């Protein structure tokens, strides 16, 4: 498709006040920010569409005159799942350098400066759009999760500048003013409640498509086994699902996505607070014709299904939640507090109230009873985001467990200053399911992981997996053993041999048969704490021989706090002490391993 000539588009710009907001979002922050920009565009009388990058027909980009991109960076500098196809298309070498010369654009990045490739995707996107002839109207913005006020510290001033620039290029039509913040915008959908005899809920269509987020496979849970001692503070489960008949296949390093549900007691509390009958049925109608229906929501739908399966009432609400909530408040005190929480000046107080103690949406609604009782149902989709799927490293190989998927799940539970313990939505839901009490089904699908294990049967694999970080390595070891690959070396760390040594019998059997070399770090079994990085230093000769002579690949998985940096330092120590490299040479050697994918890491916070 040849791009149109630029001059004619300059004339069109004056006539059409259209703005497209495209987002790539993994955890929902970029989507929330994109929706905010969309609302601000509507207040300035723009025709505006907000869409995930992979939902948008990317070939149409040559016709767009004004686009704002909001994109997160995930993992090791990767694009979010919902912009990967767009990313591949945009970097085609065949695209002409004038492809986007009619397009004014701005890029807003969301990242975390504790990761090495901070906002890598936003920076690279900005540069690529420039290469294709796009006209940047703003410098790329780099929001940072590590800032005391989060990404809003960058977003707020950047957006003020953005709208100044946009209104200079695309002035308001004569006689129109910016719609003020005292006016509420219309909802995305309107609800129509049905009579009691409206009939059964429409069943989800049976599809032959490969399982995906839009078409998850309802897998039967086969077993849910605790693998830590009952006396241990951390509840960790080995859970198995039957995926026979799904058509799903996976290899070591892949992940399974699981769509969780809200706890029944939270669903009931939410319905009580909003005076909703959970058994009432409704249908929804979009207020704008181009608004897509919520994915996987049946029509008609029960309130119970909406709240248990779709609305993320257990998430920590964002600033936009408080802003919208303030419009509904009939109580002056509550309204003032909500307005303060949604203002730029109130972000420190909002952080102290909501983020630091990890207060959930349903708990906030409980704290603002007058306002909550006045929320119109029509605004539920604007107010509360959908429940997002959770990713788990697959902890089994299809070669060892055909037709099965196993995961190693740490049940998230911790204390804050709130009296009720904080619980992870997905891990708590999965832990509560007992397949011995009847059939239990869980919606899931498989996704390609970022870790790739060596195809060469002679290449050893050094796997460093403390805690549940060992999950992908259990899959890899099972797979490599089944393929007859030697050189399997595992560094595993946990607290105590007697309490959280996951899969102990399995590892010991493989060691006995010579198929695995195992190094263990039990951090609390002696006075001096011992971690995996200490084991790497102690076994420096073996590690160096495997890497330098055996062409080994090194893999790291686990918590992203101090561990990855400590392991990297331990490896550089090995390169210096055994390889005779200088400090700078060891740094370069490590960087080369990273660049050539002989060092791969998958960490999470």
Short mmCIF file of C-alpha atoms in Angstrom, two decimals, residues 343-560:
data_model
loop_
_atom_site.label_atom_id
_atom_site.label_comp_id
_atom_site.label_asym_id
_atom_site.label_seq_id
_atom_site.Cartn_x
_atom_site.Cartn_y
_atom_site.Cartn_z
CA UNK A 343 -5.90 16.01 41.97
CA UNK A 344 -2.20 16.33 41.12
CA UNK A 345 -1.60 17.85 44.58
CA UNK A 346 -3.31 14.95 46.37
CA UNK A 347 -1.15 12.13 44.98
CA UNK A 348 1.02 11.69 48.06
CA UNK A 349 -2.07 11.38 50.24
CA UNK A 350 -3.68 8.98 47.75
CA UNK A 351 -0.52 6.85 47.80
CA UNK A 352 -0.59 6.75 51.61
CA UNK A 353 -4.31 5.85 51.68
CA UNK A 354 -4.44 3.39 48.79
CA UNK A 355 -1.16 2.14 47.34
CA UNK A 356 1.03 1.75 50.42
CA UNK A 357 -1.50 -0.32 52.43
CA UNK A 358 -2.71 -2.03 49.19
CA UNK A 359 -6.35 -1.07 49.74
CA UNK A 360 -8.69 -2.73 47.22
CA UNK A 361 -11.51 -1.17 45.18
CA UNK A 362 -14.22 -2.86 47.22
CA UNK A 363 -12.59 -1.62 50.46
CA UNK A 364 -12.46 1.95 49.12
CA UNK A 365 -16.14 1.72 48.19
CA UNK A 366 -16.83 0.58 51.75
CA UNK A 367 -15.03 3.72 53.04
CA UNK A 368 -17.23 6.03 50.94
CA UNK A 369 -20.73 4.62 51.63
CA UNK A 370 -22.80 7.67 50.58
CA UNK A 371 -21.03 7.90 47.25
CA UNK A 372 -21.02 4.14 46.62
CA UNK A 373 -24.78 3.91 47.16
CA UNK A 374 -25.25 6.58 44.47
CA UNK A 375 -23.11 5.01 41.70
CA UNK A 376 -25.20 4.60 38.53
CA UNK A 377 -24.82 1.10 37.01
CA UNK A 378 -24.20 2.70 33.61
CA UNK A 379 -20.78 3.83 34.82
CA UNK A 380 -19.53 0.46 36.17
CA UNK A 381 -17.42 -0.26 33.06
CA UNK A 382 -15.90 3.24 33.19
CA UNK A 383 -15.20 3.00 36.90
CA UNK A 384 -13.74 -0.49 37.35
CA UNK A 385 -11.30 -2.22 34.97
CA UNK A 386 -11.71 -5.81 33.83
CA UNK A 387 -9.93 -8.62 35.65
CA UNK A 388 -6.65 -9.24 33.87
CA UNK A 389 -5.24 -12.71 33.27
CA UNK A 390 -2.20 -13.79 35.30
CA UNK A 391 0.89 -15.42 33.81
CA UNK A 392 2.59 -18.48 35.34
CA UNK A 393 5.73 -20.24 34.16
CA UNK A 394 4.80 -23.76 33.10
CA UNK A 395 6.54 -26.20 35.47
CA UNK A 396 6.14 -29.38 33.40
CA UNK A 397 7.08 -30.78 30.00
CA UNK A 398 4.62 -32.32 27.55
CA UNK A 399 7.23 -35.04 26.99
CA UNK A 400 6.92 -36.07 30.66
CA UNK A 401 3.23 -35.18 31.20
CA UNK A 402 1.36 -35.40 27.86
CA UNK A 403 -1.97 -33.54 27.87
CA UNK A 404 -1.16 -31.85 31.18
CA UNK A 405 0.07 -28.47 32.41
CA UNK A 406 1.57 -28.05 35.88
CA UNK A 407 2.35 -24.78 37.67
CA UNK A 408 4.23 -24.00 40.88
CA UNK A 409 2.15 -21.36 42.64
CA UNK A 410 3.10 -19.29 45.68
CA UNK A 411 -0.11 -18.17 47.40
CA UNK A 412 0.24 -14.42 47.87
CA UNK A 413 -0.70 -13.27 51.38
CA UNK A 414 0.90 -10.53 53.44
CA UNK A 415 0.11 -7.93 56.11
CA UNK A 416 -0.06 -4.16 55.79
CA UNK A 417 -1.36 -1.69 58.35
CA UNK A 418 -4.91 -2.77 57.38
CA UNK A 419 -6.35 -5.38 59.74
CA UNK A 420 -7.30 -7.82 56.98
CA UNK A 421 -4.37 -9.66 55.30
CA UNK A 422 -3.74 -8.78 51.66
CA UNK A 423 -4.31 -11.70 49.28
CA UNK A 424 -3.34 -12.24 45.64
CA UNK A 425 -6.53 -12.54 43.59
CA UNK A 426 -5.46 -15.40 41.31
CA UNK A 427 -3.28 -17.38 43.72
CA UNK A 428 -5.93 -17.27 46.48
CA UNK A 429 -8.66 -18.32 44.04
CA UNK A 430 -6.64 -21.23 42.67
CA UNK A 431 -5.56 -22.35 46.16
CA UNK A 432 -9.23 -22.41 47.25
CA UNK A 433 -10.23 -24.86 44.51
CA UNK A 434 -10.36 -28.53 45.46
CA UNK A 435 -10.81 -31.02 42.60
CA UNK A 436 -11.60 -33.76 45.14
CA UNK A 437 -14.89 -32.00 45.92
CA UNK A 438 -16.16 -32.24 42.34
CA UNK A 439 -15.12 -31.06 38.87
CA UNK A 440 -13.21 -27.76 38.90
CA UNK A 441 -12.57 -25.90 35.65
CA UNK A 442 -10.20 -23.00 35.08
CA UNK A 443 -10.06 -20.78 31.94
CA UNK A 444 -6.53 -20.77 30.53
CA UNK A 445 -4.38 -20.58 27.41
CA UNK A 446 -0.69 -20.96 26.59
CA UNK A 447 1.63 -18.15 25.52
CA UNK A 448 5.15 -18.30 24.16
CA UNK A 449 7.66 -17.46 26.88
CA UNK A 450 10.76 -15.30 26.62
CA UNK A 451 13.23 -18.04 27.62
CA UNK A 452 14.50 -20.31 24.85
CA UNK A 453 16.50 -23.41 25.75
CA UNK A 454 19.35 -24.60 23.48
CA UNK A 455 18.42 -26.87 20.59
CA UNK A 456 21.97 -28.24 20.38
CA UNK A 457 22.01 -31.47 22.44
CA UNK A 458 25.64 -30.84 23.42
CA UNK A 459 25.02 -27.37 24.91
CA UNK A 460 24.83 -27.51 28.71
CA UNK A 461 22.21 -25.44 30.56
CA UNK A 462 23.07 -23.69 33.84
CA UNK A 463 19.74 -22.88 35.52
CA UNK A 464 19.54 -20.57 38.52
CA UNK A 465 16.10 -20.69 40.11
CA UNK A 466 15.56 -19.73 43.74
CA UNK A 467 12.06 -20.24 45.14
CA UNK A 468 9.26 -20.58 42.57
CA UNK A 469 11.80 -19.31 40.02
CA UNK A 470 12.64 -23.00 39.63
CA UNK A 471 9.31 -23.64 37.81
CA UNK A 472 10.49 -23.12 34.19
CA UNK A 473 13.64 -25.14 34.96
CA UNK A 474 11.62 -28.12 36.14
CA UNK A 475 9.94 -28.01 32.69
CA UNK A 476 13.33 -27.63 30.96
CA UNK A 477 14.97 -30.47 32.91
CA UNK A 478 12.06 -32.82 32.24
CA UNK A 479 12.19 -31.90 28.54
CA UNK A 480 15.98 -32.19 28.23
CA UNK A 481 16.07 -35.52 30.09
CA UNK A 482 13.34 -36.91 27.77
CA UNK A 483 15.39 -35.72 24.75
CA UNK A 484 18.55 -37.35 26.11
CA UNK A 485 20.35 -34.03 26.64
CA UNK A 486 23.10 -33.98 29.26
CA UNK A 487 24.72 -31.01 31.00
CA UNK A 488 21.73 -30.11 33.18
CA UNK A 489 22.97 -27.98 36.06
CA UNK A 490 20.57 -26.44 38.60
CA UNK A 491 21.24 -23.91 41.34
CA UNK A 492 18.19 -23.96 43.63
CA UNK A 493 17.63 -21.84 46.71
CA UNK A 494 15.00 -21.80 49.44
CA UNK A 495 14.83 -21.21 53.20
CA UNK A 496 14.97 -24.66 54.77
CA UNK A 497 15.55 -28.16 53.41
CA UNK A 498 12.75 -29.53 55.61
CA UNK A 499 10.14 -26.89 54.74
CA UNK A 500 10.32 -25.50 51.20
CA UNK A 501 12.59 -27.76 49.15
CA UNK A 502 10.14 -28.08 46.23
CA UNK A 503 10.22 -31.30 44.16
CA UNK A 504 13.00 -32.70 46.40
CA UNK A 505 12.40 -36.37 45.57
CA UNK A 506 12.32 -35.62 41.83
CA UNK A 507 15.66 -33.74 41.91
CA UNK A 508 17.34 -36.38 44.07
CA UNK A 509 16.29 -39.18 41.70
CA UNK A 510 17.75 -37.28 38.71
CA UNK A 511 21.00 -36.66 40.61
CA UNK A 512 21.19 -40.37 41.49
CA UNK A 513 20.85 -41.36 37.83
CA UNK A 514 23.47 -38.79 36.73
CA UNK A 515 21.01 -36.68 34.72
CA UNK A 516 21.26 -33.57 36.92
CA UNK A 517 23.98 -31.67 38.76
CA UNK A 518 22.28 -29.94 41.70
CA UNK A 519 23.53 -27.17 43.99
CA UNK A 520 21.33 -26.11 46.89
CA UNK A 521 21.30 -22.98 49.03
CA UNK A 522 19.17 -23.27 52.19
CA UNK A 523 19.37 -19.71 53.47
CA UNK A 524 18.05 -20.34 57.01
CA UNK A 525 19.53 -23.75 57.81
CA UNK A 526 22.67 -22.21 59.33
CA UNK A 527 23.60 -19.02 61.14
CA UNK A 528 25.18 -17.43 58.06
CA UNK A 529 22.63 -16.93 55.26
CA UNK A 530 23.51 -18.77 52.06
CA UNK A 531 21.95 -17.88 48.70
CA UNK A 532 22.32 -19.14 45.12
CA UNK A 533 24.93 -16.47 44.33
CA UNK A 534 27.17 -17.95 47.07
CA UNK A 535 26.84 -21.41 45.48
CA UNK A 536 27.86 -19.98 42.10
CA UNK A 537 31.02 -18.45 43.65
CA UNK A 538 31.85 -21.70 45.47
CA UNK A 539 31.53 -23.70 42.25
CA UNK A 540 33.33 -21.20 40.07
CA UNK A 541 35.55 -23.71 38.25
CA UNK A 542 32.62 -25.85 37.11
CA UNK A 543 30.64 -22.79 36.02
CA UNK A 544 33.58 -21.32 34.08
CA UNK A 545 34.36 -24.65 32.39
CA UNK A 546 30.74 -25.10 31.31
CA UNK A 547 30.53 -21.55 29.93
CA UNK A 548 33.99 -21.19 28.35
CA UNK A 549 34.58 -24.74 27.07
CA UNK A 550 31.12 -26.27 27.00
CA UNK A 551 29.36 -23.28 25.36
CA UNK A 552 26.75 -23.42 28.15
CA UNK A 553 23.66 -21.25 28.28
CA UNK A 554 22.83 -19.55 31.60
CA UNK A 555 19.24 -19.03 32.76
CA UNK A 556 17.94 -17.05 35.70
CA UNK A 557 14.37 -16.87 37.03
CA UNK A 558 12.87 -15.50 40.23
CA UNK A 559 12.19 -12.39 42.25
CA UNK A 560 13.43 -9.12 40.73
#
